[in-house]
Short mmCIF file of C-alpha atoms and ligand atoms in Angstrom, two decimals:
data_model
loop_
_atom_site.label_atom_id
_atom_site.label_comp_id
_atom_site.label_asym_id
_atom_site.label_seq_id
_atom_site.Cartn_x
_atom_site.Cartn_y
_atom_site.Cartn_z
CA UNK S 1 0.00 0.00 0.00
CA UNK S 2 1.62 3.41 -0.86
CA UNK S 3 -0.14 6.42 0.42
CA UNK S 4 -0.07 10.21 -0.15
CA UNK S 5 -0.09 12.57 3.21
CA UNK S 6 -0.93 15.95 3.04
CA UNK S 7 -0.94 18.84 5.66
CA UNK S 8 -1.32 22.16 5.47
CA UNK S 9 -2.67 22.83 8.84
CA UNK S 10 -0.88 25.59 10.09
CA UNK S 11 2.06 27.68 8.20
CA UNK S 12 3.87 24.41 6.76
CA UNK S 13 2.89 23.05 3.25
CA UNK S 14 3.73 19.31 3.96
CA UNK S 15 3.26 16.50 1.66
CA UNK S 16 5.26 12.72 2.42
CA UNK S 17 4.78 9.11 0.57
CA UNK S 18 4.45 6.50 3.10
CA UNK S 19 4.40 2.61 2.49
CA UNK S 20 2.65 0.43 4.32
CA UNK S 21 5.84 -1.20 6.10
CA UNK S 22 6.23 2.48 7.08
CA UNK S 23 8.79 3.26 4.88
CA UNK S 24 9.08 7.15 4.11
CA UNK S 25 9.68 7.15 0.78
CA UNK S 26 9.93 11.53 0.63
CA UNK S 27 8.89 14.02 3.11
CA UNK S 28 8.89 17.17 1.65
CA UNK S 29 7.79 20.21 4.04
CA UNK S 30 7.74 24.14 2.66
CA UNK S 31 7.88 26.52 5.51
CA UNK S 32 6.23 29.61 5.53
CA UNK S 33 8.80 30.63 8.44
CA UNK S 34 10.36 33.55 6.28
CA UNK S 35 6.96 34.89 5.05
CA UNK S 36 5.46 35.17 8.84
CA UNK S 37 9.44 36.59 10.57
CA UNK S 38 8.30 40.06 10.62
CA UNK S 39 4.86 39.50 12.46
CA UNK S 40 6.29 37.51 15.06
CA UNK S 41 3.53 34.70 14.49
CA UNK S 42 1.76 33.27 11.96
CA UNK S 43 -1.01 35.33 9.85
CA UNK S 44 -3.78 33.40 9.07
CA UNK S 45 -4.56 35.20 5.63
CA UNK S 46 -0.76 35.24 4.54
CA UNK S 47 -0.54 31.28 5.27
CA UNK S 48 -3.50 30.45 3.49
CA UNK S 49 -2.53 32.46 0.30
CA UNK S 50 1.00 31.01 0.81
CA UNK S 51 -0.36 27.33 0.40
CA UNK S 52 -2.21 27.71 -2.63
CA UNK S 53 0.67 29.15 -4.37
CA UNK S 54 3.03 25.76 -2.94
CA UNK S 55 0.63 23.10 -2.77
CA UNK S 56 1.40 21.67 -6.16
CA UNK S 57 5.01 21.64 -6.55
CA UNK S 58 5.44 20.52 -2.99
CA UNK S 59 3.02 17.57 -3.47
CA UNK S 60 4.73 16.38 -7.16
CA UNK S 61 8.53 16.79 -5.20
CA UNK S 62 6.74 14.28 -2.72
CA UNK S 63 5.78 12.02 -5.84
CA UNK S 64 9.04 12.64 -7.89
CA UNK S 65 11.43 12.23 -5.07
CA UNK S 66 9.14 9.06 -4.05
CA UNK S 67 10.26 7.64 -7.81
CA UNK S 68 6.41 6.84 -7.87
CA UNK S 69 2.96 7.68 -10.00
CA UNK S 70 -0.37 8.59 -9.80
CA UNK S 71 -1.29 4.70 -10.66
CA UNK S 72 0.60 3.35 -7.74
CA UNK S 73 -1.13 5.50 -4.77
CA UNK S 74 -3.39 3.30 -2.67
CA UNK S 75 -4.82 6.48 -1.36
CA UNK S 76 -4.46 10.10 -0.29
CA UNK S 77 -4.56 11.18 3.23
CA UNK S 78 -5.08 15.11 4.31
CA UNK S 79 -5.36 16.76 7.43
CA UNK S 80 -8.86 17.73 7.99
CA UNK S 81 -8.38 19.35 11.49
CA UNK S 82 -7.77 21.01 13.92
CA UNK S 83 -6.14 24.27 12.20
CA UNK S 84 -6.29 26.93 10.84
CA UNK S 85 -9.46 27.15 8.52
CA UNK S 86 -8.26 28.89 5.33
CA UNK S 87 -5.25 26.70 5.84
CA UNK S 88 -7.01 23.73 5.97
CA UNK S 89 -9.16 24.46 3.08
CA UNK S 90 -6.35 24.36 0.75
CA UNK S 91 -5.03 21.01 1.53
CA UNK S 92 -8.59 19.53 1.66
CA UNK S 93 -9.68 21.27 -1.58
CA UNK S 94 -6.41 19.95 -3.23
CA UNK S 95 -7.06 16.58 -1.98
CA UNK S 96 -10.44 16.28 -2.93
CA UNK S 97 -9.67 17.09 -6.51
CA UNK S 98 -6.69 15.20 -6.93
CA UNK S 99 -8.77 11.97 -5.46
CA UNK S 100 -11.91 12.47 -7.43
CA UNK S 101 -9.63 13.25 -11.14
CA UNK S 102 -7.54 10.46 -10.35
CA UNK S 103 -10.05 7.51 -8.78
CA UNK S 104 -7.90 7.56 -5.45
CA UNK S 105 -9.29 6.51 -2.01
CA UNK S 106 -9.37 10.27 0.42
CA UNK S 107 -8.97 9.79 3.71
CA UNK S 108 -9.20 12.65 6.15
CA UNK S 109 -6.69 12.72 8.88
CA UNK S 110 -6.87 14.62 12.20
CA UNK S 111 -3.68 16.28 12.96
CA UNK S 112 -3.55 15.58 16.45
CA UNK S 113 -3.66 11.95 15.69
CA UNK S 114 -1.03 12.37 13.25
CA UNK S 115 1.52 13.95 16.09
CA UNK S 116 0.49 10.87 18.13
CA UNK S 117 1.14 8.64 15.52
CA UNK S 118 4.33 10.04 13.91
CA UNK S 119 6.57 7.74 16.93
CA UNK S 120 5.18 4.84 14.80
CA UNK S 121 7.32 6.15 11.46
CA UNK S 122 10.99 5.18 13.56
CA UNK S 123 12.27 2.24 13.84
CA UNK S 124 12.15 1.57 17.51
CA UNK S 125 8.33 2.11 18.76
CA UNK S 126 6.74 1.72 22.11
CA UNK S 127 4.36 -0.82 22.76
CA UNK S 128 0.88 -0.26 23.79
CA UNK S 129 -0.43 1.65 26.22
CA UNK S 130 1.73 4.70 26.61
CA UNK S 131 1.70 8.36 27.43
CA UNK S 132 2.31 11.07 25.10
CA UNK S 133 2.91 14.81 25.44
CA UNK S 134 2.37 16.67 22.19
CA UNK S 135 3.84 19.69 22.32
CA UNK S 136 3.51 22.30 19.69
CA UNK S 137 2.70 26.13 19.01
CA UNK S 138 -1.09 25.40 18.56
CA UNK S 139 -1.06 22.22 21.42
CA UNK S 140 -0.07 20.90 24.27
CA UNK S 141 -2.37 18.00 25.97
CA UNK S 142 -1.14 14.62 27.80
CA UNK S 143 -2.93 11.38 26.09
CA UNK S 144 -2.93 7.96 27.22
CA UNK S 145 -2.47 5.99 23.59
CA UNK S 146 -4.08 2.34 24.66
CA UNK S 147 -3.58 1.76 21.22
CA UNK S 148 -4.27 3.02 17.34
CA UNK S 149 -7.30 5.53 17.08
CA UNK S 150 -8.49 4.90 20.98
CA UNK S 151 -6.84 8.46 23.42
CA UNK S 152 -7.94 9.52 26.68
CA UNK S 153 -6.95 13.07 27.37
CA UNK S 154 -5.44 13.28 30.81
CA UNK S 155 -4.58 16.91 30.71
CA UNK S 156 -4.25 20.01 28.42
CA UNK S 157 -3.11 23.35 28.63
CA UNK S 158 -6.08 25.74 29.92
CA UNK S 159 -4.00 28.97 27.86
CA UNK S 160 -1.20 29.05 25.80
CA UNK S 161 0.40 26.13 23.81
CA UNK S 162 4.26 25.83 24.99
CA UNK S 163 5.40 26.58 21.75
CA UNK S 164 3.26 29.65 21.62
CA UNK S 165 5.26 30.37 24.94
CA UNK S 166 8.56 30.19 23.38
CA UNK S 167 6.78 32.27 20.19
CA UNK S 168 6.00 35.09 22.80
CA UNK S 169 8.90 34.81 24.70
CA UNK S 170 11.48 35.58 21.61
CA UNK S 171 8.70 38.33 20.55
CA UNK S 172 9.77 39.94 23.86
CA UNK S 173 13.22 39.47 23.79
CA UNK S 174 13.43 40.55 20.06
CA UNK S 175 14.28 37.27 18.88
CA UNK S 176 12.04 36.63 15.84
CA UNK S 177 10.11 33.50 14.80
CA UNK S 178 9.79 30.93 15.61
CA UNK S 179 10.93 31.14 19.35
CA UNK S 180 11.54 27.55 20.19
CA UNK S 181 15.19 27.37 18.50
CA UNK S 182 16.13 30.58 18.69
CA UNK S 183 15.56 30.73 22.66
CA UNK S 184 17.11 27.40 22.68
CA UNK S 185 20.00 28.01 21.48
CA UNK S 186 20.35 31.23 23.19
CA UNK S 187 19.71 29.07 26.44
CA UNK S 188 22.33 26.88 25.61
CA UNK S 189 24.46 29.78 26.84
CA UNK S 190 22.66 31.10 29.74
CA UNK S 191 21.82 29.84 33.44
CA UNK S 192 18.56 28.14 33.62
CA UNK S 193 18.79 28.69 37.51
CA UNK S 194 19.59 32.11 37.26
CA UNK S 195 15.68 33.77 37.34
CA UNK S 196 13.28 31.94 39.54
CA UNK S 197 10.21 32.49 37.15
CA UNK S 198 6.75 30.30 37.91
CA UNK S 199 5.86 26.86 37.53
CA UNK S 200 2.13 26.62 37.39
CA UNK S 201 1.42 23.03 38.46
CA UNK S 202 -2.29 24.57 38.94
CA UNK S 203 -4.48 21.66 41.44
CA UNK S 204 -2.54 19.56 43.59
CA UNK S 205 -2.95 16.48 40.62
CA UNK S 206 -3.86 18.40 37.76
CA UNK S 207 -2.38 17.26 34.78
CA UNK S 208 -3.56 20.14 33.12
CA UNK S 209 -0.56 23.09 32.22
CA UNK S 210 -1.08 26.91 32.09
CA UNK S 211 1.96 29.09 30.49
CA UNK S 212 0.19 32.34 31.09
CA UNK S 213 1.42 33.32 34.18
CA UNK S 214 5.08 32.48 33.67
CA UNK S 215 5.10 34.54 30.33
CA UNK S 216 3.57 37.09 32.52
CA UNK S 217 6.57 36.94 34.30
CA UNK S 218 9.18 37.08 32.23
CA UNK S 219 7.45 39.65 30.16
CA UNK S 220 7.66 41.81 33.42
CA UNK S 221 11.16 40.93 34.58
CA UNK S 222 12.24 41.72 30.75
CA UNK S 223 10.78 45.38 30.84
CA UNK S 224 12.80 45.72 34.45
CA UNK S 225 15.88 44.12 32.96
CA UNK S 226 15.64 46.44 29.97
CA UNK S 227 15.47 49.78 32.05
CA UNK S 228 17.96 48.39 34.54
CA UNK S 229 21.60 48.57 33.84
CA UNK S 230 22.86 47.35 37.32
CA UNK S 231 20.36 44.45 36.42
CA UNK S 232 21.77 43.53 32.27
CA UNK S 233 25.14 43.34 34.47
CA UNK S 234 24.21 40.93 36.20
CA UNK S 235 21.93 38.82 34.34
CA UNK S 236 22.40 38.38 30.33
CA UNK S 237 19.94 37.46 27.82
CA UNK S 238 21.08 34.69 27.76
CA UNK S 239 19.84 33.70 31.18
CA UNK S 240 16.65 34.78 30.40
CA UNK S 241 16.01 32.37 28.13
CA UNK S 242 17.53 29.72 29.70
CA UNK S 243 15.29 30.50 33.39
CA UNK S 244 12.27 30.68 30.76
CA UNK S 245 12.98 27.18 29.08
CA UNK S 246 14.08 25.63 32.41
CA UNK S 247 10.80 26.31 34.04
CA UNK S 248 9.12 25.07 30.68
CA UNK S 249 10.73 22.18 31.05
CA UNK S 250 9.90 21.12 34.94
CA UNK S 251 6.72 21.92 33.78
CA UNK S 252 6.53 19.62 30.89
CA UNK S 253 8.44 16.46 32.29
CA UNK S 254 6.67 16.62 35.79
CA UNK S 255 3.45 15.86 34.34
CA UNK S 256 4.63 13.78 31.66
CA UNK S 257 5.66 11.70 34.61
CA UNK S 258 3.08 12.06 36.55
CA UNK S 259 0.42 10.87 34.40
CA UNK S 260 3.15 8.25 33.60
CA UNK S 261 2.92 6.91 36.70
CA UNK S 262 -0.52 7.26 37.58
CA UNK S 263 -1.35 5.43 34.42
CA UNK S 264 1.64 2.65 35.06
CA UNK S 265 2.83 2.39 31.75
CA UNK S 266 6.70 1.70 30.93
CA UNK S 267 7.08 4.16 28.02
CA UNK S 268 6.84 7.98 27.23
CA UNK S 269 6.43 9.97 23.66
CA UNK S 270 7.14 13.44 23.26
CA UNK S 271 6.03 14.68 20.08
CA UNK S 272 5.43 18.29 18.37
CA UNK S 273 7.26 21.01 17.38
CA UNK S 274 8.83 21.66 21.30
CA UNK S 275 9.91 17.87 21.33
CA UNK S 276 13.15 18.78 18.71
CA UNK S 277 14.18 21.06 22.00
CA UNK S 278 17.14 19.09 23.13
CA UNK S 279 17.00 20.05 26.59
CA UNK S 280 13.76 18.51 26.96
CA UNK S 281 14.53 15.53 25.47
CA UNK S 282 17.58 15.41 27.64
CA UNK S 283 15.20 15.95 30.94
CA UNK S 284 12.85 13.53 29.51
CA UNK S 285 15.75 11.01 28.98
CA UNK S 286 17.14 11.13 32.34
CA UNK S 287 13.98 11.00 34.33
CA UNK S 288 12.57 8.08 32.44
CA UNK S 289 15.93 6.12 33.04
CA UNK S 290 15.65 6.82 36.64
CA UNK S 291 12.12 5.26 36.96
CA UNK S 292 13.05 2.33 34.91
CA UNK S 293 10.78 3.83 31.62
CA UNK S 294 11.47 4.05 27.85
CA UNK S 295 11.67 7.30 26.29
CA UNK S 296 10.59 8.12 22.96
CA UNK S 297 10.47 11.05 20.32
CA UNK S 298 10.15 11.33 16.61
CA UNK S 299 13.38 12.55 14.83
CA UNK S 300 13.18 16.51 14.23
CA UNK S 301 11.24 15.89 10.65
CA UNK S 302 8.56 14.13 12.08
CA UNK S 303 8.41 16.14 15.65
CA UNK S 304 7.28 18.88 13.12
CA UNK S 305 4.38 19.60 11.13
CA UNK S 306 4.36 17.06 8.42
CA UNK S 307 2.80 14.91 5.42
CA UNK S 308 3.94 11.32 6.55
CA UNK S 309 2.89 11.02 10.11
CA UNK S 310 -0.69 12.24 8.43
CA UNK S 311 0.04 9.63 5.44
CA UNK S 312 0.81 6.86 8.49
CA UNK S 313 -2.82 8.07 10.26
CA UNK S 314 -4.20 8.16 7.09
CA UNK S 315 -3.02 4.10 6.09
CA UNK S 316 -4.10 3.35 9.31
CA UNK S 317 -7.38 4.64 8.91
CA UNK S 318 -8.14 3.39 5.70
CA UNK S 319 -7.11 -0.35 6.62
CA UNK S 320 -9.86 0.36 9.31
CA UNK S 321 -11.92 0.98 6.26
CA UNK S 322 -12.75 4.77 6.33
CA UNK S 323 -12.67 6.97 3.89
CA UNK S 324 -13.51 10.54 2.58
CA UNK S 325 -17.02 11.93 1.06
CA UNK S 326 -16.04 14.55 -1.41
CA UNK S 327 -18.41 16.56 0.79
CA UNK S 328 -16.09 16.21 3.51
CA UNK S 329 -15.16 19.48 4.97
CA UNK S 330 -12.64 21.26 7.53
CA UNK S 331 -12.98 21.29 11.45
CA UNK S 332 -11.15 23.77 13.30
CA UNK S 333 -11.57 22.33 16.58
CA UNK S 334 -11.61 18.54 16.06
CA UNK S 335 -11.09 16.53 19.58
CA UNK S 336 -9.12 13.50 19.60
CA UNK S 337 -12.09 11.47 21.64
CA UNK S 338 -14.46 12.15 18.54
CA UNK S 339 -12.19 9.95 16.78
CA UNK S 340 -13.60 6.41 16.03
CA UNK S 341 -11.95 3.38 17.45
CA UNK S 342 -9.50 1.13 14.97
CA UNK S 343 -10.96 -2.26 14.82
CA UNK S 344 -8.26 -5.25 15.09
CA UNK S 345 -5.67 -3.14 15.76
O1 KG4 N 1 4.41 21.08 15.46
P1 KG4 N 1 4.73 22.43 14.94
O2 KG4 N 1 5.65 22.51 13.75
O3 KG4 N 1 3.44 23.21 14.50
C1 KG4 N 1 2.26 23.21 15.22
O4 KG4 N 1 1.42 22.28 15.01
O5 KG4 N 1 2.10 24.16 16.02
O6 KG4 N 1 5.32 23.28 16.15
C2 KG4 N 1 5.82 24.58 16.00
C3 KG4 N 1 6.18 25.12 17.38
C4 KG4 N 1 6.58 26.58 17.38
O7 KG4 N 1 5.88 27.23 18.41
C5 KG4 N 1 8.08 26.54 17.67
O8 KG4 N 1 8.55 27.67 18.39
C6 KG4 N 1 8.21 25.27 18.49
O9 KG4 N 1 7.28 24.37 17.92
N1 KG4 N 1 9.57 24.71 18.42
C7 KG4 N 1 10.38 24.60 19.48
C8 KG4 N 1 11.61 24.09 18.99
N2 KG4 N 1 11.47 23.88 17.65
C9 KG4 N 1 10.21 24.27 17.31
N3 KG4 N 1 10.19 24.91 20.78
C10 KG4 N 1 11.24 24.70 21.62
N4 KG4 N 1 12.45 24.25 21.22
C11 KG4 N 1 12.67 23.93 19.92
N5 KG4 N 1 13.85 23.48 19.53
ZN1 ZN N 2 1.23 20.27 14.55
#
């Protein structure tokens, strides 16, 4: 089975060919980085215009760098939510067309499930049940995974995504987008332990995160530190950025744990965007060898946005015999427990 993924969800114009031993045959991902730099964020209207104009040649590079044809595609998967509508629209519309000219199964493919299942595209995999944190600049949500298509969510964030953290963070600093590698490599050089900024653990339990308050905080520290030369002596940039990240990170990889534990399961997935940040796969790593868990992540291509963990959801999804009405349409919210169960799997 060889299977077409497509995402444009966001500001990436993504399109992979997947097999069904899971072999990525191309992964080919246009960022829209440089086009959204100077708003420090994505605009909606600018990523949406941006897709029409590079969802064909990115989709044939997928099929020519894939050495295959239109004849040999079992199927074509797109993301169908959640995202950004106009964004959305594009990839759908694209799909649809391409399906119904060609004869081709559609499939549509919810994103979330595709950061979920993008651990699945490596070679070494966790076995069944686990906990995942997906971490990204629209998400960031603990699931139990008892296995393909069936998620509990055990906590979510009740404000900003962490990666929309790091977004804001570098907008305050002057950093530019997007935040999460800039600030990490700024950190790199800096003393997380330097500013003690929040760590919302919210409810005594709650697996639930909140990044308000702590960008709150550094947003006020970084107006003092800017007026305050006695203070830039003392503390650099630098530091900043690494206190910011540091208190990210206990964040992140306490309730990762937590819901680890409380769930007894042996492994752990961090996925999204804010899983390529090496510190937190380096916190993640240590903690789970000192409880005697696995740690997992996708490698940096499939951590984020892109066409093959949606073309691995998608051949997933078809085997479990769904597919696409050309009526189908977008979903900007699209919950991960709306999702239907995968039979035999
Ligand atoms: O998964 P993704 O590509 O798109 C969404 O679905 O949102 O994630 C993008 C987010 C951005 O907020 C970006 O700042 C963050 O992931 N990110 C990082 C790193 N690389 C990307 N955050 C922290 N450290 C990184 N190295
Ligand atoms: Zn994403």
């Amino acid at each position: 089975m060889i299977i077409l993924g497509i995402d444009t969800s966001c500001d990436d114009t993504s399109a992979a060919v997947v097999t069904s031993d899971r072999r990525v045959l191309s992964s080919v991902i246009n960022s829209q980085i440089r086009l959204h730099h100077p708003y420090g964020g994505v605009v909606p209207e600018l990523a949406s215009r941006e897709h029409v104009r590079n969802i064909v040649p990115v989709v044939q590079k997928a099929m020519d760098t894939a050495g295959v044809s239109w004849t040999d595609l079992d199927g074509i998967a797109v993301t169908v939510g959640p995202g950004l509508i106009g964004s959305l629209l594009v990839g759908l519309h694209y799909a649809r067309g391409l399906a119904w000219a060609r004869g081709i199964p559609l499939v549509g493919v919810n994103h979330l499930e595709g950061h979920i299942l993008s651990i699945l595209l490596e070679d070494e995999t966790p076995s069944f049940p686990f906990v995942t944190l997906t971490v990204s600049g629209g998400h960031t949500s603990l699931y139990l995974v008892e296995r393909p298509g069936v998620y509990r969510v055990l906590g979510q964030t009740l404000d900003d995504a962490a990666g929309e953290a790091f977004d804001k963070i570098a907008k305050i600093l002057g950093l530019g987008y997007p935040g999460g590698p800039i600030i990490e490599s700024l950190a790199a050089s800096g003393r997380g332990d330097r500013i003690a900024f929040p760590r919302a653990m919210l409810s005594p339990g709650s697996l639930d995160f909140s990044f308000s308050g702590l960008k709150t905080a550094v947003s006020l520290y970084t107006q003092r530190w800017n007026q305050s030369p006695e203070e830039q002596a003392n503390v650099q940039r630098e530091d900043i950025a690494a206190s910011f990240q540091e208190a990210v990170i206990d964040v992140l990889a306490a309730k990762l744990f937590q819901a680890a534990e409380e769930h007894r399961v042996d492994a752990v997935v961090a996925a999204g965007g804010v899983a390529c940040n090496r510190a937190l796969r380096e916190r993640i790593r240590k903690e789970a060898e000192s409880r005697g868990m696995q740690a997992f992540w996708p490698r940096p291509g499939y951590c984020t946005d892109n066409g093959a963990m949606i073309a691995e959801a998608g051949r997933l999804r078809m085997r479990n015999g769904e597919r696409a009405d050309l009526d189908t349409d977008v979903r900007s919210r699209y919950p991960v427990e709306d999702l239907q169960p995968m039979a035999g799997s």
